[in-house]
mmCIF file of C-alpha atoms in Angstrom:
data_model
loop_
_atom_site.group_PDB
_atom_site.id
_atom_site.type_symbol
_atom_site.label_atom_id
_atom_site.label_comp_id
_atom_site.label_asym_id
_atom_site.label_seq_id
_atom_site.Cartn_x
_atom_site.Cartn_y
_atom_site.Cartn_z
ATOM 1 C CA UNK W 1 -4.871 38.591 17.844
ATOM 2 C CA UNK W 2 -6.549 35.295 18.332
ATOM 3 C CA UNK W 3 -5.937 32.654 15.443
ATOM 4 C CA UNK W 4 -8.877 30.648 13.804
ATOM 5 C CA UNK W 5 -7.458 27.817 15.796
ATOM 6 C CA UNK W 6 -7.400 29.568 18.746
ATOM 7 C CA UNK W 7 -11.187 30.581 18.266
ATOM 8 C CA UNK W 8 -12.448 26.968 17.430
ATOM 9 C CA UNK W 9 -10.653 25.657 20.656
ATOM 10 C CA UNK W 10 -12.101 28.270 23.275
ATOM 11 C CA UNK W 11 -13.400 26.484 26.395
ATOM 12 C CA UNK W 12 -16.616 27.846 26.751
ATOM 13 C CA UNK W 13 -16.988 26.510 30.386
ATOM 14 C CA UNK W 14 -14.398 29.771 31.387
ATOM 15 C CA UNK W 15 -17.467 31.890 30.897
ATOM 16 C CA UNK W 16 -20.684 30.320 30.708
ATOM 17 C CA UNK W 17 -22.981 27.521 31.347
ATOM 18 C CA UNK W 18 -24.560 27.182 27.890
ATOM 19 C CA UNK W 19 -23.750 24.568 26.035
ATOM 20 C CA UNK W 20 -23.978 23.684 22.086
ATOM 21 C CA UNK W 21 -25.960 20.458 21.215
ATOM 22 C CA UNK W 22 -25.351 19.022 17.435
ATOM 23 C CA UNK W 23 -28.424 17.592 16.404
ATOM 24 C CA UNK W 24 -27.709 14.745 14.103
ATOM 25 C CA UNK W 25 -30.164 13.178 11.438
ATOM 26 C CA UNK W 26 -30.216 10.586 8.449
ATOM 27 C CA UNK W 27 -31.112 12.258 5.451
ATOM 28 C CA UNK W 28 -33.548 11.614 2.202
ATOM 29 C CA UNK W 29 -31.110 9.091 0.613
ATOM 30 C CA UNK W 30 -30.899 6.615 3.835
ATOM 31 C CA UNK W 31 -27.211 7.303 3.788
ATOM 32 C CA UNK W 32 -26.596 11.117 4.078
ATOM 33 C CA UNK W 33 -25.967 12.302 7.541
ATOM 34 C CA UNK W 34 -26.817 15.783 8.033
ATOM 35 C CA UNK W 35 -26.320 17.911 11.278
ATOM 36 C CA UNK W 36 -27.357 21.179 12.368
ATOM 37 C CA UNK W 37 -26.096 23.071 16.065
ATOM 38 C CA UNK W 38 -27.974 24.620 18.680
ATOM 39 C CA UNK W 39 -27.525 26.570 22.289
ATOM 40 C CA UNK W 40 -28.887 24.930 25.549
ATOM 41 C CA UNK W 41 -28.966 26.794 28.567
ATOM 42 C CA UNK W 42 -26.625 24.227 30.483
ATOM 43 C CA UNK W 43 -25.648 20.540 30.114
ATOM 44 C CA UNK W 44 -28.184 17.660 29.555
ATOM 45 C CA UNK W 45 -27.314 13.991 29.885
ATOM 46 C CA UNK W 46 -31.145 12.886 29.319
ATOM 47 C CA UNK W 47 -32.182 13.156 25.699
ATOM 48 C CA UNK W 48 -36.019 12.737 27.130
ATOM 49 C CA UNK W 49 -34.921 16.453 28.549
ATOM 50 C CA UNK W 50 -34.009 17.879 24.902
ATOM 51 C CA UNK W 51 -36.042 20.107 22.888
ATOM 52 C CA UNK W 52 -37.619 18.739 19.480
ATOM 53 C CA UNK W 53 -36.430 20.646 16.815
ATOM 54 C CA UNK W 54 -37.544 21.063 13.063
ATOM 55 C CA UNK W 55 -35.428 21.254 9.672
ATOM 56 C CA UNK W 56 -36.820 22.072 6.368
ATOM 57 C CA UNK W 57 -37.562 18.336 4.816
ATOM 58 C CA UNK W 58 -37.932 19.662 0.766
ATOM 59 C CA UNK W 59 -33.949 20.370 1.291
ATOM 60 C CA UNK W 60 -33.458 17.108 2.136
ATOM 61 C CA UNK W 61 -35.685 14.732 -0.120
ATOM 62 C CA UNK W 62 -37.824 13.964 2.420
ATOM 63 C CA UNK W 63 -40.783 16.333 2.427
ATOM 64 C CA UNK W 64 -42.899 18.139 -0.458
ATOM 65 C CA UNK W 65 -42.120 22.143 -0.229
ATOM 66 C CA UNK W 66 -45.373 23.384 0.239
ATOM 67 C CA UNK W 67 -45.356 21.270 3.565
ATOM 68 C CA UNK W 68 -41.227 20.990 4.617
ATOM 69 C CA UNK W 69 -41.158 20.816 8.613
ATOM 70 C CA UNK W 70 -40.069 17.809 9.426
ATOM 71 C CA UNK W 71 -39.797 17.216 13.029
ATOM 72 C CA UNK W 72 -36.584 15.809 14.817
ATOM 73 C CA UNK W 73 -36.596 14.190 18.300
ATOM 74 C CA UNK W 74 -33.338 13.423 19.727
ATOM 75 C CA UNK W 75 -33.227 10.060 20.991
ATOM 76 C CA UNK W 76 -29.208 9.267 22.032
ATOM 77 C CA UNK W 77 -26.647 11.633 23.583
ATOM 78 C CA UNK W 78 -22.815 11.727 23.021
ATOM 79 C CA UNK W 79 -19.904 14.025 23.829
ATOM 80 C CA UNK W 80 -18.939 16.342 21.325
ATOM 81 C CA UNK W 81 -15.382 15.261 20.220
ATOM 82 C CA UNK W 82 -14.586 18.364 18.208
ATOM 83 C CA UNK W 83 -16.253 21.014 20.657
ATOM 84 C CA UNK W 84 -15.688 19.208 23.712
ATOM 85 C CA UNK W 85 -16.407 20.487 27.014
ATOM 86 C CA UNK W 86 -19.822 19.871 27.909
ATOM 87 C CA UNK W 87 -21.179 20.062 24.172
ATOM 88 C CA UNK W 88 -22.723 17.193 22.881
ATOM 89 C CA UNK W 89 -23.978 15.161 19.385
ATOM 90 C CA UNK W 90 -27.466 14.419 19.796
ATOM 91 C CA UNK W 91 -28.606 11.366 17.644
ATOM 92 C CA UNK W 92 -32.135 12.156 16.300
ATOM 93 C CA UNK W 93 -34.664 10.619 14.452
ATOM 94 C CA UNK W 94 -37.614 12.541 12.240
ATOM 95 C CA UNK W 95 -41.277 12.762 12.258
ATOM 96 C CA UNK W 96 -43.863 14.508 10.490
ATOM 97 C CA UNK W 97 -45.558 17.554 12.535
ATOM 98 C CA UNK W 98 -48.625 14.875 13.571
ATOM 99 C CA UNK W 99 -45.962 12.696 15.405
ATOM 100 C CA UNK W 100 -45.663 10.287 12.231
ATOM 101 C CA UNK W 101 -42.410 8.571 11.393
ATOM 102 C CA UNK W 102 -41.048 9.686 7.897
ATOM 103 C CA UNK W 103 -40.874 7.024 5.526
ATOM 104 C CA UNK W 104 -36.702 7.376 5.707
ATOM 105 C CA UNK W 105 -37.114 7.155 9.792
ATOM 106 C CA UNK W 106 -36.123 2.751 10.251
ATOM 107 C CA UNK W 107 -34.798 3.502 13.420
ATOM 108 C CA UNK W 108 -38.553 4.296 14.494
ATOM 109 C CA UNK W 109 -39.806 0.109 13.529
ATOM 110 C CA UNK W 110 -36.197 -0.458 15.121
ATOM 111 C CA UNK W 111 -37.121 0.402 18.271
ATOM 112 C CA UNK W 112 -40.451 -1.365 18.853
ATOM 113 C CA UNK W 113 -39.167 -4.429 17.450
ATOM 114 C CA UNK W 114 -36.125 -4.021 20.020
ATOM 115 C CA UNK W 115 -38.190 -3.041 22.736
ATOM 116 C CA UNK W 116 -40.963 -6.243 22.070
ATOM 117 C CA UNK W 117 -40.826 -8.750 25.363
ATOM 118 C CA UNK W 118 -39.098 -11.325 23.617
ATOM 119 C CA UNK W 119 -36.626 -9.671 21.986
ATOM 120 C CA UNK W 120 -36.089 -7.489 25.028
ATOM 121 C CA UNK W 121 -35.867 -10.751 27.208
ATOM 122 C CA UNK W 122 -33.600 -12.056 24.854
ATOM 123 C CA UNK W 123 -30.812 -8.936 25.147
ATOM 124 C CA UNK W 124 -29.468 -9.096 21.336
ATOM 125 C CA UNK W 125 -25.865 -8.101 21.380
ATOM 126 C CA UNK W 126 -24.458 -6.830 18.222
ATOM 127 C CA UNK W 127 -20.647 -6.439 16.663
ATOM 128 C CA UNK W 128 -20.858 -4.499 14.020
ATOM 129 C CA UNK W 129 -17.171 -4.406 11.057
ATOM 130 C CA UNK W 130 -17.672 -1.528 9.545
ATOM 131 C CA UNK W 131 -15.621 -1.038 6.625
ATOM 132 C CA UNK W 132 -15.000 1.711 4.475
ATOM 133 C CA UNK W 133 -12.703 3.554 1.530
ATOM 134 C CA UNK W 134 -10.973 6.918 2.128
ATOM 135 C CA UNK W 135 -10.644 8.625 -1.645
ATOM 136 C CA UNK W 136 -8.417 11.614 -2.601
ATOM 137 C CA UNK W 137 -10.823 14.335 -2.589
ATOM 138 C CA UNK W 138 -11.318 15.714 -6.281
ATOM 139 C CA UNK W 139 -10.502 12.384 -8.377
ATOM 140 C CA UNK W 140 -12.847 10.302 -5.936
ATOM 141 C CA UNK W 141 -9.705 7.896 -6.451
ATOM 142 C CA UNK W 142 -8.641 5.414 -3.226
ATOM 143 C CA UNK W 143 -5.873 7.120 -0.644
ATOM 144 C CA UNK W 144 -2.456 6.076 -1.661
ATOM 145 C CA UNK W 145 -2.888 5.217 -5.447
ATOM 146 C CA UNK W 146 -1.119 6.491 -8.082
ATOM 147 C CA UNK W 147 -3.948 8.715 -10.032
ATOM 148 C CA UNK W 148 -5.232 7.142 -13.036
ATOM 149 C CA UNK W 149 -2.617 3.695 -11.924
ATOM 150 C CA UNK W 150 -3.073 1.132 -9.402
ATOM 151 C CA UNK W 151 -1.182 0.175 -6.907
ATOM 152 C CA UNK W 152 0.515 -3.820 -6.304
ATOM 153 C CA UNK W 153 -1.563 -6.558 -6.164
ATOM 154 C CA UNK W 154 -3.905 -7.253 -2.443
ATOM 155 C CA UNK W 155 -1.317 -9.075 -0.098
ATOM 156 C CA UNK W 156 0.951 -7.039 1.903
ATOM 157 C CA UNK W 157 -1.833 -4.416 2.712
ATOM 158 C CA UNK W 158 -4.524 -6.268 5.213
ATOM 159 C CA UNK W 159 -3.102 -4.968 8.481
ATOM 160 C CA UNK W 160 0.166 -4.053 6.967
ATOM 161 C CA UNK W 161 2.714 -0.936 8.460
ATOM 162 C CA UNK W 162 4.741 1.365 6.310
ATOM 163 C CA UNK W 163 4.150 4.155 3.961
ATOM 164 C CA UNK W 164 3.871 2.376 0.655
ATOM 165 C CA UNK W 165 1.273 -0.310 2.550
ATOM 166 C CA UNK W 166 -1.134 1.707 5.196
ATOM 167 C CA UNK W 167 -2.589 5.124 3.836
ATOM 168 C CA UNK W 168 -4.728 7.387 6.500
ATOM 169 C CA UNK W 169 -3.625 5.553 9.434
ATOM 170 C CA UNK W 170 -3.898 9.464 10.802
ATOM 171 C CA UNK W 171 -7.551 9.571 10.040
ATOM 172 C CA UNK W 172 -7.794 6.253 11.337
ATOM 173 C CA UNK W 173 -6.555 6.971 14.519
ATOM 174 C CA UNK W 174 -8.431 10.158 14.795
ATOM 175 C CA UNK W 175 -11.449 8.613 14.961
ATOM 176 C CA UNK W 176 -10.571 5.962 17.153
ATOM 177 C CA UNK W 177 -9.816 8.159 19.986
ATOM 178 C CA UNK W 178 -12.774 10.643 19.048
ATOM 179 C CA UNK W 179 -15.731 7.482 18.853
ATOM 180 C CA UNK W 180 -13.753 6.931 22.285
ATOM 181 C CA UNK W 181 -14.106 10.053 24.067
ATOM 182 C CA UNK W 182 -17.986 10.494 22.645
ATOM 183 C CA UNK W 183 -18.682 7.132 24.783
ATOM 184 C CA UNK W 184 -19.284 4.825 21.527
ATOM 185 C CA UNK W 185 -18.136 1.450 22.238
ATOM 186 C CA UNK W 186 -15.669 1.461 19.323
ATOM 187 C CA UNK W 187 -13.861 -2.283 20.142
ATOM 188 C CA UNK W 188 -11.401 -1.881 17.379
ATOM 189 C CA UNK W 189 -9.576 -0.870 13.982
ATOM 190 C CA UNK W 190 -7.646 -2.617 11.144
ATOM 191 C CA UNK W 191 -6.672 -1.713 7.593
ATOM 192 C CA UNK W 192 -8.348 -4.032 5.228
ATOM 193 C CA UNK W 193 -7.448 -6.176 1.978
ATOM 194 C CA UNK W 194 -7.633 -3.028 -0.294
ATOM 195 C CA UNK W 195 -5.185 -0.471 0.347
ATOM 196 C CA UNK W 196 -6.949 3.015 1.443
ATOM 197 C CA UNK W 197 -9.754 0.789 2.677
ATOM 198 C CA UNK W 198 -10.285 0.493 6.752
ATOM 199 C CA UNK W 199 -12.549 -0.686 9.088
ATOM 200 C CA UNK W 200 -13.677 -0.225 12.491
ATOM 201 C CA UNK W 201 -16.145 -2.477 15.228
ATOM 202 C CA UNK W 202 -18.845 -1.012 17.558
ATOM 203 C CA UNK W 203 -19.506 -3.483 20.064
ATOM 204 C CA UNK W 204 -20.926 -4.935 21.519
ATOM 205 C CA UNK W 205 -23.569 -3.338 22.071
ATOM 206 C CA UNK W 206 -27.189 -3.880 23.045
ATOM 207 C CA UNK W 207 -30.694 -3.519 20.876
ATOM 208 C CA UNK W 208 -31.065 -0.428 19.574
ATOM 209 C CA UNK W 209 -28.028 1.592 20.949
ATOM 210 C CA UNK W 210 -26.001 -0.585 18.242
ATOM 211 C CA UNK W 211 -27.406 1.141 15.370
ATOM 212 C CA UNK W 212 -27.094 4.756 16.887
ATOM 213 C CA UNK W 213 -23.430 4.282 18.125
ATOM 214 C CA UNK W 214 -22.686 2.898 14.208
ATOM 215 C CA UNK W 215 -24.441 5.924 13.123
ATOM 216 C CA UNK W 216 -22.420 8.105 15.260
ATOM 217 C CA UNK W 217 -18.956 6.697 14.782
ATOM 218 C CA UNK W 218 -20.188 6.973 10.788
ATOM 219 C CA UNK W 219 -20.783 10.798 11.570
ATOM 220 C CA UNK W 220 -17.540 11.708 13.019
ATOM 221 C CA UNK W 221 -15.801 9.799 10.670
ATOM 222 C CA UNK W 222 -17.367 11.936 8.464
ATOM 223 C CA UNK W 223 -16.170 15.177 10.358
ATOM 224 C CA UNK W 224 -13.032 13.786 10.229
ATOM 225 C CA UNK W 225 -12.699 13.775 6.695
ATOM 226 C CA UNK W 226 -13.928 16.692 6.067
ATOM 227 C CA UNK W 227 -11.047 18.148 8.167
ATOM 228 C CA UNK W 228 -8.391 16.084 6.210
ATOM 229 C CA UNK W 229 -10.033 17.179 2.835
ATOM 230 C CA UNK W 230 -10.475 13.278 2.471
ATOM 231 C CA UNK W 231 -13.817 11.662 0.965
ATOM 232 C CA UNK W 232 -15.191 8.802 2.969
ATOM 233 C CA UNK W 233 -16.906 5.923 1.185
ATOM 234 C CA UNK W 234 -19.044 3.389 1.842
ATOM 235 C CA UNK W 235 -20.129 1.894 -1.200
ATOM 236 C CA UNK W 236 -19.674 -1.859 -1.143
ATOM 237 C CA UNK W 237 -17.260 -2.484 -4.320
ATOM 238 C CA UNK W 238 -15.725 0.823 -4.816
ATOM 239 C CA UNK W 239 -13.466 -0.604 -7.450
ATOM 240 C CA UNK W 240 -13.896 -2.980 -9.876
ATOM 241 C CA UNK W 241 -12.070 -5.560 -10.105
ATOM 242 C CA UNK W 242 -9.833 -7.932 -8.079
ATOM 243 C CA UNK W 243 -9.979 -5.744 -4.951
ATOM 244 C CA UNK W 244 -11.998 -6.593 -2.146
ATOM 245 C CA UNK W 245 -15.591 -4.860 -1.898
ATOM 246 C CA UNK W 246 -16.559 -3.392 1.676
ATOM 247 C CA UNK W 247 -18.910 -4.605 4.132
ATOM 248 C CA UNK W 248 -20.949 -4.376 7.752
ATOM 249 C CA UNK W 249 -20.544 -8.097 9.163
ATOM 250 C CA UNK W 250 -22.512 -7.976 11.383
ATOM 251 C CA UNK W 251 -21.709 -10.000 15.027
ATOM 252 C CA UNK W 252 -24.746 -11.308 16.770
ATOM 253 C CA UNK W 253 -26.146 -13.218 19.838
ATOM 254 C CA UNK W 254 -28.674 -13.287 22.438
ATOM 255 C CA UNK W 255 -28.961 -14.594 26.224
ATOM 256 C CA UNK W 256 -29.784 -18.192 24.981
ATOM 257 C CA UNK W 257 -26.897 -18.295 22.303
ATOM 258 C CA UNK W 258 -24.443 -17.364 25.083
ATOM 259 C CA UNK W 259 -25.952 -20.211 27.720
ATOM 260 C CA UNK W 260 -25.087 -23.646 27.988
ATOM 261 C CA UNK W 261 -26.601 -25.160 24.950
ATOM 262 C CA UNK W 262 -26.675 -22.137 23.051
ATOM 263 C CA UNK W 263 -25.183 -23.679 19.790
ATOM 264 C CA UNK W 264 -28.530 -25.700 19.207
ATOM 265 C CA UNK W 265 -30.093 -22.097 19.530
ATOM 266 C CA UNK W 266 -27.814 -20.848 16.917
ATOM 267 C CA UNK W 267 -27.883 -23.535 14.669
ATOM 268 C CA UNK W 268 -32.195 -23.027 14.571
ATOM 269 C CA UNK W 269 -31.464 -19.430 14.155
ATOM 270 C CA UNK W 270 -29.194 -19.749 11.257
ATOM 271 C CA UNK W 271 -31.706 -22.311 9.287
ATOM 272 C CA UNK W 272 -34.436 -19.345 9.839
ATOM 273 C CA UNK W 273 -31.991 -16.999 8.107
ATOM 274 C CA UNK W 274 -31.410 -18.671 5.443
ATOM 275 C CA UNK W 275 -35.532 -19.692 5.064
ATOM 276 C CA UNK W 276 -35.669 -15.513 4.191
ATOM 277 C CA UNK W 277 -32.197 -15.175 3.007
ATOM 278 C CA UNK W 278 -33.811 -13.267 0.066
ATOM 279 C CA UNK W 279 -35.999 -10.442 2.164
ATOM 280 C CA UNK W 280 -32.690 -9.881 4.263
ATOM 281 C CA UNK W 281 -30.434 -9.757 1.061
ATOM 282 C CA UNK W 282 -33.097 -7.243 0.197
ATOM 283 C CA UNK W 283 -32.571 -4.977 2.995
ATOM 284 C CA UNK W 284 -28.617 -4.928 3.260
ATOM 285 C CA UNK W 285 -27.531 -2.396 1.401
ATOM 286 C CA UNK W 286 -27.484 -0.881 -2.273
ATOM 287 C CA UNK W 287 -24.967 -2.415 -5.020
ATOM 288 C CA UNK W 288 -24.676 -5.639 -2.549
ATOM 289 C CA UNK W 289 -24.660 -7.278 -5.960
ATOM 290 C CA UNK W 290 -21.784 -6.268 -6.998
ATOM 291 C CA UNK W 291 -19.478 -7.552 -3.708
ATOM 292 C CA UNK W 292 -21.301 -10.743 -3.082
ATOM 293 C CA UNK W 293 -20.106 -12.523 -6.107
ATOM 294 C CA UNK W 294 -18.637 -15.488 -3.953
ATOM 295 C CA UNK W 295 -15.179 -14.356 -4.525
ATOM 296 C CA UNK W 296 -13.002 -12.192 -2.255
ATOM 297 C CA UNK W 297 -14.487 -13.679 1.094
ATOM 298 C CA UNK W 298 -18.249 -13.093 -0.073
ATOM 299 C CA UNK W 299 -20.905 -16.035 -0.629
ATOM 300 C CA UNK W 300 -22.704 -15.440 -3.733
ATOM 301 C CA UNK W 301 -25.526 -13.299 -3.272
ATOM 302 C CA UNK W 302 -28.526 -15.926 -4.286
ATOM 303 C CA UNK W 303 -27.021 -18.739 -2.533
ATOM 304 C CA UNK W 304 -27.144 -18.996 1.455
ATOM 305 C CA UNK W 305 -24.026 -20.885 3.046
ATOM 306 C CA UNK W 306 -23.231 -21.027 6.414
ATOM 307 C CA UNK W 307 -19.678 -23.100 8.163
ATOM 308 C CA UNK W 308 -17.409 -22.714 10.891
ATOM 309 C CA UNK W 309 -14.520 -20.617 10.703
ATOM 310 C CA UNK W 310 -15.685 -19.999 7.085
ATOM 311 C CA UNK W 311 -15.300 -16.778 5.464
ATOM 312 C CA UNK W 312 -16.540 -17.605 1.816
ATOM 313 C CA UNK W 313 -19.713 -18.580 3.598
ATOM 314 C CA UNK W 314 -23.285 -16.119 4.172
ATOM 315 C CA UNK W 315 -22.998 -17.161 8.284
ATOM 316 C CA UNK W 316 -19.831 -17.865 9.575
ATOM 317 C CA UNK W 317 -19.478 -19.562 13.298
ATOM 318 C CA UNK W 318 -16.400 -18.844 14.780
ATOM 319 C CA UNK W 319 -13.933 -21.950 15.844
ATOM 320 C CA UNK W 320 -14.336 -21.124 19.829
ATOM 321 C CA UNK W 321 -18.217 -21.174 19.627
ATOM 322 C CA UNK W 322 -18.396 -24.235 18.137
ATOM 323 C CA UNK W 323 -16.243 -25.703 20.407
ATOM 324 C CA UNK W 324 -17.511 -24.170 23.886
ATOM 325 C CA UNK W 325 -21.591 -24.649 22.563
ATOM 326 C CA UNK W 326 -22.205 -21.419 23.091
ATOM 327 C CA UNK W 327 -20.989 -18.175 21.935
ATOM 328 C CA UNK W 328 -22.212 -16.192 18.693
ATOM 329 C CA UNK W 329 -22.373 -16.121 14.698
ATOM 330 C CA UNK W 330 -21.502 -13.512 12.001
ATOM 331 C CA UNK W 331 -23.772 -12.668 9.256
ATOM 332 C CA UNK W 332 -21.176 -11.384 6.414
ATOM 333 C CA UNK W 333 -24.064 -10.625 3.770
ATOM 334 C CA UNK W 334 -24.317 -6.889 5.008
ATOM 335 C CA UNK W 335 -23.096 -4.191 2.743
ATOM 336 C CA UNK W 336 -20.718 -1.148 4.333
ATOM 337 C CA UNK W 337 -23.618 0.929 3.388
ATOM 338 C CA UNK W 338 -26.493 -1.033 5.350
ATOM 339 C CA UNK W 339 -28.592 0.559 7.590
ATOM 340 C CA UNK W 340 -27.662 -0.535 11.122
ATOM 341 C CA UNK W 341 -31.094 -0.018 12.415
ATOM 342 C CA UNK W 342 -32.479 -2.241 9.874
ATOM 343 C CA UNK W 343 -30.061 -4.919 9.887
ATOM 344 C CA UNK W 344 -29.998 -5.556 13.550
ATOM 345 C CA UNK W 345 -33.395 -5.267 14.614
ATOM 346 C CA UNK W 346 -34.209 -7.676 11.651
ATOM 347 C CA UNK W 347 -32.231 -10.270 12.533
ATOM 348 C CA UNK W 348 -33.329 -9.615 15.690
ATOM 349 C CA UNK W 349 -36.747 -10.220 14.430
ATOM 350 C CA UNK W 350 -35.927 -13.277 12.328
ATOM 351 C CA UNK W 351 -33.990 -15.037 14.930
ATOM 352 C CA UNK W 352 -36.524 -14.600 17.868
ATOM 353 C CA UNK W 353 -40.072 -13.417 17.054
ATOM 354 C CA UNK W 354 -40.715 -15.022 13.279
ATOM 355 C CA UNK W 355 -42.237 -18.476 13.426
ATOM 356 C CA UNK W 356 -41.550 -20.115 10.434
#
């Protein structure tokens, strides 16, 4: 008899052509990722050649019952880590049955601001540090602490090796190789200050496709997790306290920063940031509050600060830009909850369209 294992892993290539498409979707909160499978006749690279689809929106918190159908169109394609094969995830966004984006749909004002001619011209490249928590599943305590206790004070944990320092590594890992094989541009890993907390970088990666690769790698970690019977966070102070919070800094440039003379450009850019520091703090991500206090490598939240080689500052210019005059910055406000479509494409519009 064939195992469960045996019956998840079966190639389906052996015997047909169809193929199984997840269709993935942000739902009603702006943080809850919600999936749903489907067959396709054969394999599709183009998302242009997928089917819409529909998913009942009143299950979701993002339509009325009496009028549910909320229509998804798939807009990015990735290989299916977990099926493999020919399967794929399909990154969608959602739209009313009248072809109107759904007030939870950013990636839809995303897009046209990404797609403008002089943002376009400009080719934003992103970075995006994504950090996150891993909790034991029924105490929604961090891996690796005693329950109810704490563990030692932060120190020995930030990168650290060893099985009373790094907790999940095997999760960790897991989705490194996984964002990998789907074709997200996953740069990198790293434990982080807080022990159970990790993070990983997407990047770089241009306009709009930075925002669905982070929502992708954010989705199989997800996955993941739910295999390990782990709970993934990504609230932004998980523990009160003197731990570290968690956050999206996000990496940024665009043709003219990475030019000769591009530190000028940079320089202008960062003075428009910090003429709307307020709208962007704004739009960066719930209970930002309570990590950008100015301690722990945060700026205090109604203060904008930027310096080279900084990391108590808002905007922090690395050492080889400054010296090279060209390069890139990091804006450290975002929250590890932030929606990448939002934060990118507004700094994006900020930094190039908005005339102060």
């Amino acid at each position: 008899m064939a195992s469960l294992t045996d019956l998840v892993n079966l190639n389906l290539s052996d015997t047909t052509e169809k193929i199984i498409a997840e269709y993935i979707w942000i739902g009603g909160s702006g943080m809850d990722l919600r999936s749903k499978a489907r067959t396709l006749s054969g394999p599709v690279t183009d998302p242009i050649k997928l089917p819409k689809w529909n998913y009942d929106g009143s299950s979701t918190g993002q339509a009325p019952g009496e009028d549910s159908e909320v229509i998804l169109y798939p807009q990015a394609i990735f290989k299916d880590p977990f099926r493999k094969g020919n399967n794929i995830l399909v990154m969608c966004d959602c739209y009313t049955p009248a072809g109107e984006p759904i007030p939870t749909n950013k990636r839809h004002n995303a897009a046209k601001i990404f797609s403008s001619p002089e943002v376009a011209s400009e080719e934003p490249w992103y970075g995006i540090e994504q950090e996150y928590t891993l909790l034991q599943k029924d105490i929604n305590w961090p891996l690796g602490w005693p329950v109810g206790g704490f563990p030692g004070p932060q120190g020995p944990y930030y990168c650290g090796i060893g099985a009373d320092k790094s907790f999940g590594r095997d999760i960790v890992d897991s989705h490194y190789k996984a964002c990998l094989y789907a074709g997200i541009n996953i740069s990198g890993i790293n434990g982080e200050v807080m022990p159970g907390q990790w993070e990983f970088q997407v990047g770089p990666s241009v306009g709009i496709s930075a925002g669905d690769q982070v929502w992708v790698a954010r989705y199989i970690l997800e996955r993941i997790t739910e295999i390990a019977g782990v709970v993934v966070s990504f609230d932004p102070k998980p523990i009160p306290g003197d731990w570290n919070g968690a956050g999206a800094h996000t990496n940024y440039s665009t043709k003219s920063m990475r030019n000769d003379g591009g530190y000028e450009i940079i320089k202008s850019a960062i003075e428009k940031l910090k003429l709307r520091h307020k709208e962007h703090i704004s739009a960066y991500g719930e209970g930002n509050e309570r990590r950008l206090t100015g301690r722990h490598e945060t700026a205090d939240i109604n203060t904008f600060s930027w310096g080279v080689a900084n990391r108590g500052a808002s905007v922090r210019v690395g050492r080889e830009t400054e010296q090279n005059g060209k390069g890139y910055f990091e804006d450290r406000r975002p929250a590890s909850n932030m929606d990448p479509y939002v934060v990118t494409s507004m700094i994006a519009e900020t930094t190039i369209i908005w005339k102060p």
